[in-house]
Amino acid sequence: MDYGALADLLFADVREQPDDIEALYPPRNLPEGAKVTRMAPSPTGFMHLGNLFSAIADERLAHQSGGVFYLRIEDTDLKRAVEGGVEKILDVFSDYKLPFDEGATLTGDNGPYGPYRQRQRTRLYHVFAKWLVAQGMAYPCFCTEEELAATREKQAALKENFGYYGQYAVHRDMPFDEIKAQLDAGTPFVLRFRSDGSLDTRVKFTDLVKGPMAFPENDQDTVLLKSDGVPTYHFAHVVDDHLMHTTHVVRGEEWLATLPIHVQLFGAMGWRPPKYIHTAQLMKMDGGSKRKLSKRKDPELALDYYKEQGYCVEAVKEYILTLLNSNFEEWRIANPTEPLEKFPFSFKKMSVSGSLFDIDKLNDISKNVISRMDAATVYDLVLTWAGQYDTAFADLISRDPAYTQAILAIGRGGNKPRKDIAVWADAKGYMNFFFDELFAPDDQYPQNLSDDQVRAIIKNYRERFVMHGDSSAWFDDVKTLAGDLGFAPTMKDYKNDPQAFPGHVGDVSMVIRIAVTGRQNSPDLYEVINLLGAARVKERLEKAQNKLQ
Ligand code: GLU
């Protein structure tokens, strides 16, 4: 067989040689040790935690080493691609502040190693596919779906491995004339790799996280180009990661199964493969046992979920770093206010087995992260979220920004900041009573007090109410009121002789709190009263009093 003639027959319009293409993608001019990583999502419209997990590792590995982090859109599978899929990918990475140095953007491509969308790289794949045909390493296969299905049935009956290999690779040695006749007749074909691998030969491979491993060689004649000339993932990623000079590939461990194909293709092309990190599946606890996070069962797998609930980007990133690097939490305790970029990320600290995703832990981290922000930042972020997901609330809190920020400033700063908000959606429940529109009075007063006692506390507090400029003066009033109504004015008095009092100053202030805020838990009551202002406090006391008549 004249393979050169076959290559010309199959790719008549491909004139360039591999060297011509290589010349367009010269080695990158980067410092020693700089890593080149990429995100290579398919535009399916579904972005999940796994995408973010790899992206954070990729971004850190590249930028920490003075390298390049780029975005390549893997859109070869038209059945999975959806309208707006690329925008969605770009949105997610911009939300999560994972800046690409190169790659696809909304307005085209940015960078010298493009195009960065695989569908626009067909010409490049064809040059290398043609070269493989000319070397006798690839050939056209005209098998129909039905023929392949029949082969599969036969293999099932004989308990043989499935696939296109050995005696089942029926078009492997089709004579030139026959190929030509099929092409002339317009018969569709795929281009297959001619594998010389044997399952009896083991290939050694080292994953940077999973360590050394060995697996049988690939013996299947893998499809390189589909019948529309578009490459498969296997072929496209080999060509792209070579030309774009990727040094490290971080991808899900579901790709381990086809790694033998990738190793084989790099070898056939005479190229050095990048280093691989196959990341473990994200797991969750479900009824006492661990299982993989599932798209169908677990809404928290989708990144949309975090956006809708109003998770703050910093918190999600911080939590993912705790999963990615086992020493992150320790570092965070020692460096509570450093930006995440200061953490020395290392693939050596990545976990080999599945990471356990725990949303409660994320919520805790999130509360901590938000408690360290200043009120103006929290205000901006709550407003941005509400502007998209709760516009009535957004209108309310932006009516008087200074007022809302003053609410958010209560208990902020200092060594023990309040931790009421885990997601932006919590902000409404936390501060609704500051807005008359959302204030919901509560009549669950402390059980140990009679209605008469509650009534007396509210009535007297209302009559005597004055605003104070400091909290101890305010609290002195409450103590005096407690004493005048027969309650213990201090906890110490109460503890010394509990039988002597119907209750203590804490009970009195709880009644005031419930009357003013409509709830038993609220931020510091003195600050709340000051912010609500005398008129509103008196009005609420009056309403509470009337309700008890
Ligand atoms: N397009 C593949 C995916 O979305 C990329 C895998 C890789 O990073 O190589 O799973």
mmCIF file with all atom_site columns, N, CA and C in Angstrom, residues 31-97:
data_model
loop_
_atom_site.group_PDB
_atom_site.id
_atom_site.type_symbol
_atom_site.label_atom_id
_atom_site.label_alt_id
_atom_site.label_comp_id
_atom_site.label_asym_id
_atom_site.label_entity_id
_atom_site.label_seq_id
_atom_site.pdbx_PDB_ins_code
_atom_site.Cartn_x
_atom_site.Cartn_y
_atom_site.Cartn_z
_atom_site.occupancy
_atom_site.B_iso_or_equiv
_atom_site.pdbx_formal_charge
_atom_site.auth_seq_id
_atom_site.auth_comp_id
_atom_site.auth_asym_id
_atom_site.auth_atom_id
_atom_site.pdbx_PDB_model_num
ATOM 1   N N  . PRO A 1 31 ? 9.949   31.413 32.076 1.00 0.00 ? 31 PRO A N  1
ATOM 2   C CA . PRO A 1 31 ? 11.058  31.067 32.980 1.00 0.00 ? 31 PRO A CA 1
ATOM 3   C C  . PRO A 1 31 ? 11.079  29.573 33.291 1.00 0.00 ? 31 PRO A C  1
ATOM 4   N N  . GLU A 1 32 ? 12.228  29.096 33.663 1.00 0.00 ? 32 GLU A N  1
ATOM 5   C CA . GLU A 1 32 ? 12.419  27.700 34.065 1.00 0.00 ? 32 GLU A CA 1
ATOM 6   C C  . GLU A 1 32 ? 11.373  27.318 35.138 1.00 0.00 ? 32 GLU A C  1
ATOM 7   N N  . GLY A 1 33 ? 10.723  26.187 34.930 1.00 0.00 ? 33 GLY A N  1
ATOM 8   C CA . GLY A 1 33 ? 9.771   25.706 35.950 1.00 0.00 ? 33 GLY A CA 1
ATOM 9   C C  . GLY A 1 33 ? 8.373   26.282 35.824 1.00 0.00 ? 33 GLY A C  1
ATOM 10  N N  . ALA A 1 34 ? 8.190   27.218 34.873 1.00 0.00 ? 34 ALA A N  1
ATOM 11  C CA . ALA A 1 34 ? 6.847   27.798 34.725 1.00 0.00 ? 34 ALA A CA 1
ATOM 12  C C  . ALA A 1 34 ? 5.910   26.732 34.156 1.00 0.00 ? 34 ALA A C  1
ATOM 13  N N  . LYS A 1 35 ? 4.710   26.673 34.709 1.00 0.00 ? 35 LYS A N  1
ATOM 14  C CA . LYS A 1 35 ? 3.757   25.661 34.264 1.00 0.00 ? 35 LYS A CA 1
ATOM 15  C C  . LYS A 1 35 ? 2.706   26.282 33.346 1.00 0.00 ? 35 LYS A C  1
ATOM 16  N N  . VAL A 1 36 ? 2.344   25.513 32.326 1.00 0.00 ? 36 VAL A N  1
ATOM 17  C CA . VAL A 1 36 ? 1.288   25.955 31.416 1.00 0.00 ? 36 VAL A CA 1
ATOM 18  C C  . VAL A 1 36 ? 0.108   25.013 31.616 1.00 0.00 ? 36 VAL A C  1
ATOM 19  N N  . THR A 1 37 ? -1.006  25.567 32.056 1.00 0.00 ? 37 THR A N  1
ATOM 20  C CA . THR A 1 37 ? -2.181  24.734 32.329 1.00 0.00 ? 37 THR A CA 1
ATOM 21  C C  . THR A 1 37 ? -3.371  25.281 31.568 1.00 0.00 ? 37 THR A C  1
ATOM 22  N N  . ARG A 1 38 ? -4.383  24.464 31.475 1.00 0.00 ? 38 ARG A N  1
ATOM 23  C CA . ARG A 1 38 ? -5.563  24.915 30.733 1.00 0.00 ? 38 ARG A CA 1
ATOM 24  C C  . ARG A 1 38 ? -6.823  24.369 31.342 1.00 0.00 ? 38 ARG A C  1
ATOM 25  N N  . MET A 1 39 ? -7.919  25.111 31.123 1.00 0.00 ? 39 MET A N  1
ATOM 26  C CA . MET A 1 39 ? -9.248  24.586 31.377 1.00 0.00 ? 39 MET A CA 1
ATOM 27  C C  . MET A 1 39 ? -9.765  24.235 30.003 1.00 0.00 ? 39 MET A C  1
ATOM 28  N N  . ALA A 1 40 ? -10.331 23.050 29.892 1.00 0.00 ? 40 ALA A N  1
ATOM 29  C CA . ALA A 1 40 ? -10.784 22.634 28.562 1.00 0.00 ? 40 ALA A CA 1
ATOM 30  C C  . ALA A 1 40 ? -12.219 22.127 28.621 1.00 0.00 ? 40 ALA A C  1
ATOM 31  N N  . PRO A 1 41 ? -13.142 22.983 29.037 1.00 0.00 ? 41 PRO A N  1
ATOM 32  C CA . PRO A 1 41 ? -14.517 22.510 29.184 1.00 0.00 ? 41 PRO A CA 1
ATOM 33  C C  . PRO A 1 41 ? -15.253 22.390 27.850 1.00 0.00 ? 41 PRO A C  1
ATOM 34  N N  . SER A 1 42 ? -16.262 21.563 27.859 1.00 0.00 ? 42 SER A N  1
ATOM 35  C CA . SER A 1 42 ? -17.158 21.478 26.703 1.00 0.00 ? 42 SER A CA 1
ATOM 36  C C  . SER A 1 42 ? -18.337 22.408 26.992 1.00 0.00 ? 42 SER A C  1
ATOM 37  N N  . PRO A 1 43 ? -18.815 23.109 25.971 1.00 0.00 ? 43 PRO A N  1
ATOM 38  C CA . PRO A 1 43 ? -19.880 24.094 26.221 1.00 0.00 ? 43 PRO A CA 1
ATOM 39  C C  . PRO A 1 43 ? -21.255 23.452 26.354 1.00 0.00 ? 43 PRO A C  1
ATOM 40  N N  . THR A 1 44 ? -21.422 22.638 27.370 1.00 0.00 ? 44 THR A N  1
ATOM 41  C CA . THR A 1 44 ? -22.673 21.889 27.529 1.00 0.00 ? 44 THR A CA 1
ATOM 42  C C  . THR A 1 44 ? -23.719 22.690 28.291 1.00 0.00 ? 44 THR A C  1
ATOM 43  N N  . GLY A 1 45 ? -23.336 23.854 28.810 1.00 0.00 ? 45 GLY A N  1
ATOM 44  C CA . GLY A 1 45 ? -24.290 24.655 29.576 1.00 0.00 ? 45 GLY A CA 1
ATOM 45  C C  . GLY A 1 45 ? -24.355 24.239 31.032 1.00 0.00 ? 45 GLY A C  1
ATOM 46  N N  . PHE A 1 46 ? -23.664 23.175 31.386 1.00 0.00 ? 46 PHE A N  1
ATOM 47  C CA . PHE A 1 46 ? -23.689 22.723 32.779 1.00 0.00 ? 46 PHE A CA 1
ATOM 48  C C  . PHE A 1 46 ? -22.283 22.817 33.359 1.00 0.00 ? 46 PHE A C  1
ATOM 49  N N  . MET A 1 47 ? -22.103 23.739 34.279 1.00 0.00 ? 47 MET A N  1
ATOM 50  C CA . MET A 1 47 ? -20.801 23.877 34.919 1.00 0.00 ? 47 MET A CA 1
ATOM 51  C C  . MET A 1 47 ? -20.943 23.348 36.340 1.00 0.00 ? 47 MET A C  1
ATOM 52  N N  . HIS A 1 48 ? -20.017 22.511 36.734 1.00 0.00 ? 48 HIS A N  1
ATOM 53  C CA . HIS A 1 48 ? -20.177 21.861 38.035 1.00 0.00 ? 48 HIS A CA 1
ATOM 54  C C  . HIS A 1 48 ? -18.950 22.062 38.917 1.00 0.00 ? 48 HIS A C  1
ATOM 55  N N  . LEU A 1 49 ? -19.091 21.600 40.152 1.00 0.00 ? 49 LEU A N  1
ATOM 56  C CA . LEU A 1 49 ? -18.005 21.763 41.118 1.00 0.00 ? 49 LEU A CA 1
ATOM 57  C C  . LEU A 1 49 ? -16.691 21.200 40.605 1.00 0.00 ? 49 LEU A C  1
ATOM 58  N N  . GLY A 1 50 ? -16.764 20.087 39.877 1.00 0.00 ? 50 GLY A N  1
ATOM 59  C CA . GLY A 1 50 ? -15.542 19.465 39.336 1.00 0.00 ? 50 GLY A CA 1
ATOM 60  C C  . GLY A 1 50 ? -14.791 20.440 38.444 1.00 0.00 ? 50 GLY A C  1
ATOM 61  N N  . ASN A 1 51 ? -15.536 21.224 37.646 1.00 0.00 ? 51 ASN A N  1
ATOM 62  C CA . ASN A 1 51 ? -14.879 22.208 36.776 1.00 0.00 ? 51 ASN A CA 1
ATOM 63  C C  . ASN A 1 51 ? -14.109 23.225 37.615 1.00 0.00 ? 51 ASN A C  1
ATOM 64  N N  . LEU A 1 52 ? -14.765 23.662 38.687 1.00 0.00 ? 52 LEU A N  1
ATOM 65  C CA . LEU A 1 52 ? -14.142 24.689 39.524 1.00 0.00 ? 52 LEU A CA 1
ATOM 66  C C  . LEU A 1 52 ? -12.935 24.110 40.268 1.00 0.00 ? 52 LEU A C  1
ATOM 67  N N  . PHE A 1 53 ? -13.106 22.893 40.692 1.00 0.00 ? 53 PHE A N  1
ATOM 68  C CA . PHE A 1 53 ? -12.062 22.164 41.403 1.00 0.00 ? 53 PHE A CA 1
ATOM 69  C C  . PHE A 1 53 ? -10.777 22.120 40.548 1.00 0.00 ? 53 PHE A C  1
ATOM 70  N N  . SER A 1 54 ? -10.911 21.678 39.290 1.00 0.00 ? 54 SER A N  1
ATOM 71  C CA . SER A 1 54 ? -9.719  21.628 38.420 1.00 0.00 ? 54 SER A CA 1
ATOM 72  C C  . SER A 1 54 ? -9.220  23.023 38.103 1.00 0.00 ? 54 SER A C  1
ATOM 73  N N  . ALA A 1 55 ? -10.151 23.960 37.890 1.00 0.00 ? 55 ALA A N  1
ATOM 74  C CA . ALA A 1 55 ? -9.726  25.302 37.474 1.00 0.00 ? 55 ALA A CA 1
ATOM 75  C C  . ALA A 1 55 ? -8.895  25.977 38.557 1.00 0.00 ? 55 ALA A C  1
ATOM 76  N N  . ILE A 1 56 ? -9.294  25.784 39.814 1.00 0.00 ? 56 ILE A N  1
ATOM 77  C CA . ILE A 1 56 ? -8.535  26.418 40.892 1.00 0.00 ? 56 ILE A CA 1
ATOM 78  C C  . ILE A 1 56 ? -7.127  25.817 40.949 1.00 0.00 ? 56 ILE A C  1
ATOM 79  N N  . ALA A 1 57 ? -7.048  24.492 40.800 1.00 0.00 ? 57 ALA A N  1
ATOM 80  C CA . ALA A 1 57 ? -5.719  23.849 40.792 1.00 0.00 ? 57 ALA A CA 1
ATOM 81  C C  . ALA A 1 57 ? -4.904  24.359 39.599 1.00 0.00 ? 57 ALA A C  1
ATOM 82  N N  . ASP A 1 58 ? -5.525  24.389 38.419 1.00 0.00 ? 58 ASP A N  1
ATOM 83  C CA . ASP A 1 58 ? -4.825  24.855 37.212 1.00 0.00 ? 58 ASP A CA 1
ATOM 84  C C  . ASP A 1 58 ? -4.319  26.283 37.378 1.00 0.00 ? 58 ASP A C  1
ATOM 85  N N  . GLU A 1 59 ? -5.210  27.136 37.857 1.00 0.00 ? 59 GLU A N  1
ATOM 86  C CA . GLU A 1 59 ? -4.861  28.552 37.961 1.00 0.00 ? 59 GLU A CA 1
ATOM 87  C C  . GLU A 1 59 ? -3.704  28.746 38.929 1.00 0.00 ? 59 GLU A C  1
ATOM 88  N N  . ARG A 1 60 ? -3.778  28.067 40.062 1.00 0.00 ? 60 ARG A N  1
ATOM 89  C CA . ARG A 1 60 ? -2.717  28.207 41.070 1.00 0.00 ? 60 ARG A CA 1
ATOM 90  C C  . ARG A 1 60 ? -1.389  27.668 40.533 1.00 0.00 ? 60 ARG A C  1
ATOM 91  N N  . LEU A 1 61 ? -1.440  26.469 39.907 1.00 0.00 ? 61 LEU A N  1
ATOM 92  C CA . LEU A 1 61 ? -0.189  25.874 39.419 1.00 0.00 ? 61 LEU A CA 1
ATOM 93  C C  . LEU A 1 61 ? 0.479   26.808 38.410 1.00 0.00 ? 61 LEU A C  1
ATOM 94  N N  . ALA A 1 62 ? -0.332  27.393 37.529 1.00 0.00 ? 62 ALA A N  1
ATOM 95  C CA . ALA A 1 62 ? 0.244   28.259 36.496 1.00 0.00 ? 62 ALA A CA 1
ATOM 96  C C  . ALA A 1 62 ? 0.755   29.564 37.108 1.00 0.00 ? 62 ALA A C  1
ATOM 97  N N  . HIS A 1 63 ? -0.112  30.249 37.798 1.00 0.00 ? 63 HIS A N  1
ATOM 98  C CA . HIS A 1 63 ? 0.265   31.599 38.224 1.00 0.00 ? 63 HIS A CA 1
ATOM 99  C C  . HIS A 1 63 ? 1.285   31.618 39.353 1.00 0.00 ? 63 HIS A C  1
ATOM 100 N N  . GLN A 1 64 ? 1.277   30.570 40.139 1.00 0.00 ? 64 GLN A N  1
ATOM 101 C CA . GLN A 1 64 ? 2.263   30.523 41.213 1.00 0.00 ? 64 GLN A CA 1
ATOM 102 C C  . GLN A 1 64 ? 3.673   30.298 40.658 1.00 0.00 ? 64 GLN A C  1
ATOM 103 N N  . SER A 1 65 ? 3.741   29.717 39.449 1.00 0.00 ? 65 SER A N  1
ATOM 104 C CA . SER A 1 65 ? 5.055   29.390 38.886 1.00 0.00 ? 65 SER A CA 1
ATOM 105 C C  . SER A 1 65 ? 5.453   30.379 37.795 1.00 0.00 ? 65 SER A C  1
ATOM 106 N N  . GLY A 1 66 ? 4.672   31.451 37.639 1.00 0.00 ? 66 GLY A N  1
ATOM 107 C CA . GLY A 1 66 ? 4.991   32.424 36.582 1.00 0.00 ? 66 GLY A CA 1
ATOM 108 C C  . GLY A 1 66 ? 4.639   31.889 35.200 1.00 0.00 ? 66 GLY A C  1
ATOM 109 N N  . GLY A 1 67 ? 3.688   30.949 35.134 1.00 0.00 ? 67 GLY A N  1
ATOM 110 C CA . GLY A 1 67 ? 3.331   30.341 33.855 1.00 0.00 ? 67 GLY A CA 1
ATOM 111 C C  . GLY A 1 67 ? 2.065   30.918 33.255 1.00 0.00 ? 67 GLY A C  1
ATOM 112 N N  . VAL A 1 68 ? 1.390   30.079 32.469 1.00 0.00 ? 68 VAL A N  1
ATOM 113 C CA . VAL A 1 68 ? 0.230   30.542 31.706 1.00 0.00 ? 68 VAL A CA 1
ATOM 114 C C  . VAL A 1 68 ? -0.960  29.633 31.992 1.00 0.00 ? 68 VAL A C  1
ATOM 115 N N  . PHE A 1 69 ? -2.113  30.261 32.173 1.00 0.00 ? 69 PHE A N  1
ATOM 116 C CA . PHE A 1 69 ? -3.359  29.522 32.397 1.00 0.00 ? 69 PHE A CA 1
ATOM 117 C C  . PHE A 1 69 ? -4.294  29.929 31.266 1.00 0.00 ? 69 PHE A C  1
ATOM 118 N N  . TYR A 1 70 ? -4.711  28.983 30.446 1.00 0.00 ? 70 TYR A N  1
ATOM 119 C CA . TYR A 1 70 ? -5.532  29.388 29.297 1.00 0.00 ? 70 TYR A CA 1
ATOM 120 C C  . TYR A 1 70 ? -6.823  28.587 29.202 1.00 0.00 ? 70 TYR A C  1
ATOM 121 N N  . LEU A 1 71 ? -7.743  29.104 28.419 1.00 0.00 ? 71 LEU A N  1
ATOM 122 C CA . LEU A 1 71 ? -9.058  28.475 28.246 1.00 0.00 ? 71 LEU A CA 1
ATOM 123 C C  . LEU A 1 71 ? -9.210  27.955 26.819 1.00 0.00 ? 71 LEU A C  1
ATOM 124 N N  . ARG A 1 72 ? -9.483  26.680 26.730 1.00 0.00 ? 72 ARG A N  1
ATOM 125 C CA . ARG A 1 72 ? -9.740  26.083 25.404 1.00 0.00 ? 72 ARG A CA 1
ATOM 126 C C  . ARG A 1 72 ? -11.149 25.503 25.416 1.00 0.00 ? 72 ARG A C  1
ATOM 127 N N  . ILE A 1 73 ? -11.913 25.845 24.421 1.00 0.00 ? 73 ILE A N  1
ATOM 128 C CA . ILE A 1 73 ? -13.293 25.352 24.368 1.00 0.00 ? 73 ILE A CA 1
ATOM 129 C C  . ILE A 1 73 ? -13.315 24.052 23.569 1.00 0.00 ? 73 ILE A C  1
ATOM 130 N N  . GLU A 1 74 ? -13.746 22.988 24.214 1.00 0.00 ? 74 GLU A N  1
ATOM 131 C CA . GLU A 1 74 ? -13.763 21.681 23.554 1.00 0.00 ? 74 GLU A CA 1
ATOM 132 C C  . GLU A 1 74 ? -15.169 21.417 23.017 1.00 0.00 ? 74 GLU A C  1
ATOM 133 N N  . ASP A 1 75 ? -15.374 21.947 21.816 1.00 0.00 ? 75 ASP A N  1
ATOM 134 C CA . ASP A 1 75 ? -16.719 21.927 21.245 1.00 0.00 ? 75 ASP A CA 1
ATOM 135 C C  . ASP A 1 75 ? -16.847 20.932 20.098 1.00 0.00 ? 75 ASP A C  1
ATOM 136 N N  . THR A 1 76 ? -16.080 19.840 20.172 1.00 0.00 ? 76 THR A N  1
ATOM 137 C CA . THR A 1 76 ? -16.123 18.892 19.051 1.00 0.00 ? 76 THR A CA 1
ATOM 138 C C  . THR A 1 76 ? -17.389 18.048 19.059 1.00 0.00 ? 76 THR A C  1
ATOM 139 N N  . ASP A 1 77 ? -18.027 17.942 20.214 1.00 0.00 ? 77 ASP A N  1
ATOM 140 C CA . ASP A 1 77 ? -19.220 17.106 20.281 1.00 0.00 ? 77 ASP A CA 1
ATOM 141 C C  . ASP A 1 77 ? -20.459 17.985 20.170 1.00 0.00 ? 77 ASP A C  1
ATOM 142 N N  . LEU A 1 78 ? -20.941 18.096 18.924 1.00 0.00 ? 78 LEU A N  1
ATOM 143 C CA . LEU A 1 78 ? -22.061 19.022 18.688 1.00 0.00 ? 78 LEU A CA 1
ATOM 144 C C  . LEU A 1 78 ? -23.318 18.619 19.431 1.00 0.00 ? 78 LEU A C  1
ATOM 145 N N  . LYS A 1 79 ? -23.460 17.326 19.685 1.00 0.00 ? 79 LYS A N  1
ATOM 146 C CA . LYS A 1 79 ? -24.678 16.856 20.373 1.00 0.00 ? 79 LYS A CA 1
ATOM 147 C C  . LYS A 1 79 ? -24.743 17.411 21.795 1.00 0.00 ? 79 LYS A C  1
ATOM 148 N N  . ARG A 1 80 ? -23.567 17.659 22.389 1.00 0.00 ? 80 ARG A N  1
ATOM 149 C CA . ARG A 1 80 ? -23.554 18.136 23.776 1.00 0.00 ? 80 ARG A CA 1
ATOM 150 C C  . ARG A 1 80 ? -23.481 19.661 23.881 1.00 0.00 ? 80 ARG A C  1
ATOM 151 N N  . ALA A 1 81 ? -23.062 20.298 22.775 1.00 0.00 ? 81 ALA A N  1
ATOM 152 C CA . ALA A 1 81 ? -22.893 21.758 22.845 1.00 0.00 ? 81 ALA A CA 1
ATOM 153 C C  . ALA A 1 81 ? -24.257 22.446 22.876 1.00 0.00 ? 81 ALA A C  1
ATOM 154 N N  . VAL A 1 82 ? -24.401 23.473 23.700 1.00 0.00 ? 82 VAL A N  1
ATOM 155 C CA . VAL A 1 82 ? -25.668 24.208 23.718 1.00 0.00 ? 82 VAL A CA 1
ATOM 156 C C  . VAL A 1 82 ? -25.409 25.680 23.437 1.00 0.00 ? 82 VAL A C  1
ATOM 157 N N  . GLU A 1 83 ? -26.440 26.328 22.967 1.00 0.00 ? 83 GLU A N  1
ATOM 158 C CA . GLU A 1 83 ? -26.418 27.776 22.722 1.00 0.00 ? 83 GLU A CA 1
ATOM 159 C C  . GLU A 1 83 ? -26.047 28.480 24.034 1.00 0.00 ? 83 GLU A C  1
ATOM 160 N N  . GLY A 1 84 ? -25.135 29.402 23.988 1.00 0.00 ? 84 GLY A N  1
ATOM 161 C CA . GLY A 1 84 ? -24.782 30.143 25.209 1.00 0.00 ? 84 GLY A CA 1
ATOM 162 C C  . GLY A 1 84 ? -23.826 29.388 26.123 1.00 0.00 ? 84 GLY A C  1
ATOM 163 N N  . GLY A 1 85 ? -23.405 28.198 25.694 1.00 0.00 ? 85 GLY A N  1
ATOM 164 C CA . GLY A 1 85 ? -22.522 27.376 26.542 1.00 0.00 ? 85 GLY A CA 1
ATOM 165 C C  . GLY A 1 85 ? -21.182 28.057 26.814 1.00 0.00 ? 85 GLY A C  1
ATOM 166 N N  . VAL A 1 86 ? -20.660 28.727 25.800 1.00 0.00 ? 86 VAL A N  1
ATOM 167 C CA . VAL A 1 86 ? -19.353 29.391 25.975 1.00 0.00 ? 86 VAL A CA 1
ATOM 168 C C  . VAL A 1 86 ? -19.498 30.584 26.924 1.00 0.00 ? 86 VAL A C  1
ATOM 169 N N  . GLU A 1 87 ? -20.576 31.344 26.765 1.00 0.00 ? 87 GLU A N  1
ATOM 170 C CA . GLU A 1 87 ? -20.821 32.499 27.641 1.00 0.00 ? 87 GLU A CA 1
ATOM 171 C C  . GLU A 1 87 ? -20.897 32.022 29.097 1.00 0.00 ? 87 GLU A C  1
ATOM 172 N N  . LYS A 1 88 ? -21.557 30.903 29.251 1.00 0.00 ? 88 LYS A N  1
ATOM 173 C CA . LYS A 1 88 ? -21.730 30.370 30.612 1.00 0.00 ? 88 LYS A CA 1
ATOM 174 C C  . LYS A 1 88 ? -20.359 30.040 31.225 1.00 0.00 ? 88 LYS A C  1
ATOM 175 N N  . ILE A 1 89 ? -19.508 29.427 30.430 1.00 0.00 ? 89 ILE A N  1
ATOM 176 C CA . ILE A 1 89 ? -18.166 29.080 30.911 1.00 0.00 ? 89 ILE A CA 1
ATOM 177 C C  . ILE A 1 89 ? -17.415 30.355 31.302 1.00 0.00 ? 89 ILE A C  1
ATOM 178 N N  . LEU A 1 90 ? -17.480 31.352 30.406 1.00 0.00 ? 90 LEU A N  1
ATOM 179 C CA . LEU A 1 90 ? -16.758 32.597 30.676 1.00 0.00 ? 90 LEU A CA 1
ATOM 180 C C  . LEU A 1 90 ? -17.307 33.295 31.920 1.00 0.00 ? 90 LEU A C  1
ATOM 181 N N  . ASP A 1 91 ? -18.630 33.264 32.066 1.00 0.00 ? 91 ASP A N  1
ATOM 182 C CA . ASP A 1 91 ? -19.261 33.885 33.243 1.00 0.00 ? 91 ASP A CA 1
ATOM 183 C C  . ASP A 1 91 ? -18.767 33.250 34.530 1.00 0.00 ? 91 ASP A C  1
ATOM 184 N N  . VAL A 1 92 ? -18.743 31.928 34.546 1.00 0.00 ? 92 VAL A N  1
ATOM 185 C CA . VAL A 1 92 ? -18.341 31.226 35.766 1.00 0.00 ? 92 VAL A CA 1
ATOM 186 C C  . VAL A 1 92 ? -16.915 31.617 36.150 1.00 0.00 ? 92 VAL A C  1
ATOM 187 N N  . PHE A 1 93 ? -16.018 31.604 35.177 1.00 0.00 ? 93 PHE A N  1
ATOM 188 C CA . PHE A 1 93 ? -14.627 31.891 35.544 1.00 0.00 ? 93 PHE A CA 1
ATOM 189 C C  . PHE A 1 93 ? -14.423 33.364 35.873 1.00 0.00 ? 93 PHE A C  1
ATOM 190 N N  . SER A 1 94 ? -15.256 34.213 35.304 1.00 0.00 ? 94 SER A N  1
ATOM 191 C CA . SER A 1 94 ? -15.128 35.615 35.696 1.00 0.00 ? 94 SER A CA 1
ATOM 192 C C  . SER A 1 94 ? -15.732 35.815 37.089 1.00 0.00 ? 94 SER A C  1
ATOM 193 N N  . ASP A 1 95 ? -16.871 35.176 37.372 1.00 0.00 ? 95 ASP A N  1
ATOM 194 C CA . ASP A 1 95 ? -17.430 35.256 38.736 1.00 0.00 ? 95 ASP A CA 1
ATOM 195 C C  . ASP A 1 95 ? -16.408 34.787 39.770 1.00 0.00 ? 95 ASP A C  1
ATOM 196 N N  . TYR A 1 96 ? -15.750 33.691 39.462 1.00 0.00 ? 96 TYR A N  1
ATOM 197 C CA . TYR A 1 96 ? -14.826 33.116 40.441 1.00 0.00 ? 96 TYR A CA 1
ATOM 198 C C  . TYR A 1 96 ? -13.426 33.734 40.378 1.00 0.00 ? 96 TYR A C  1
ATOM 199 N N  . LYS A 1 97 ? -13.301 34.770 39.592 1.00 0.00 ? 97 LYS A N  1
ATOM 200 C CA . LYS A 1 97 ? -12.035 35.500 39.496 1.00 0.00 ? 97 LYS A CA 1
ATOM 201 C C  . LYS A 1 97 ? -10.857 34.564 39.253 1.00 0.00 ? 97 LYS A C  1
#
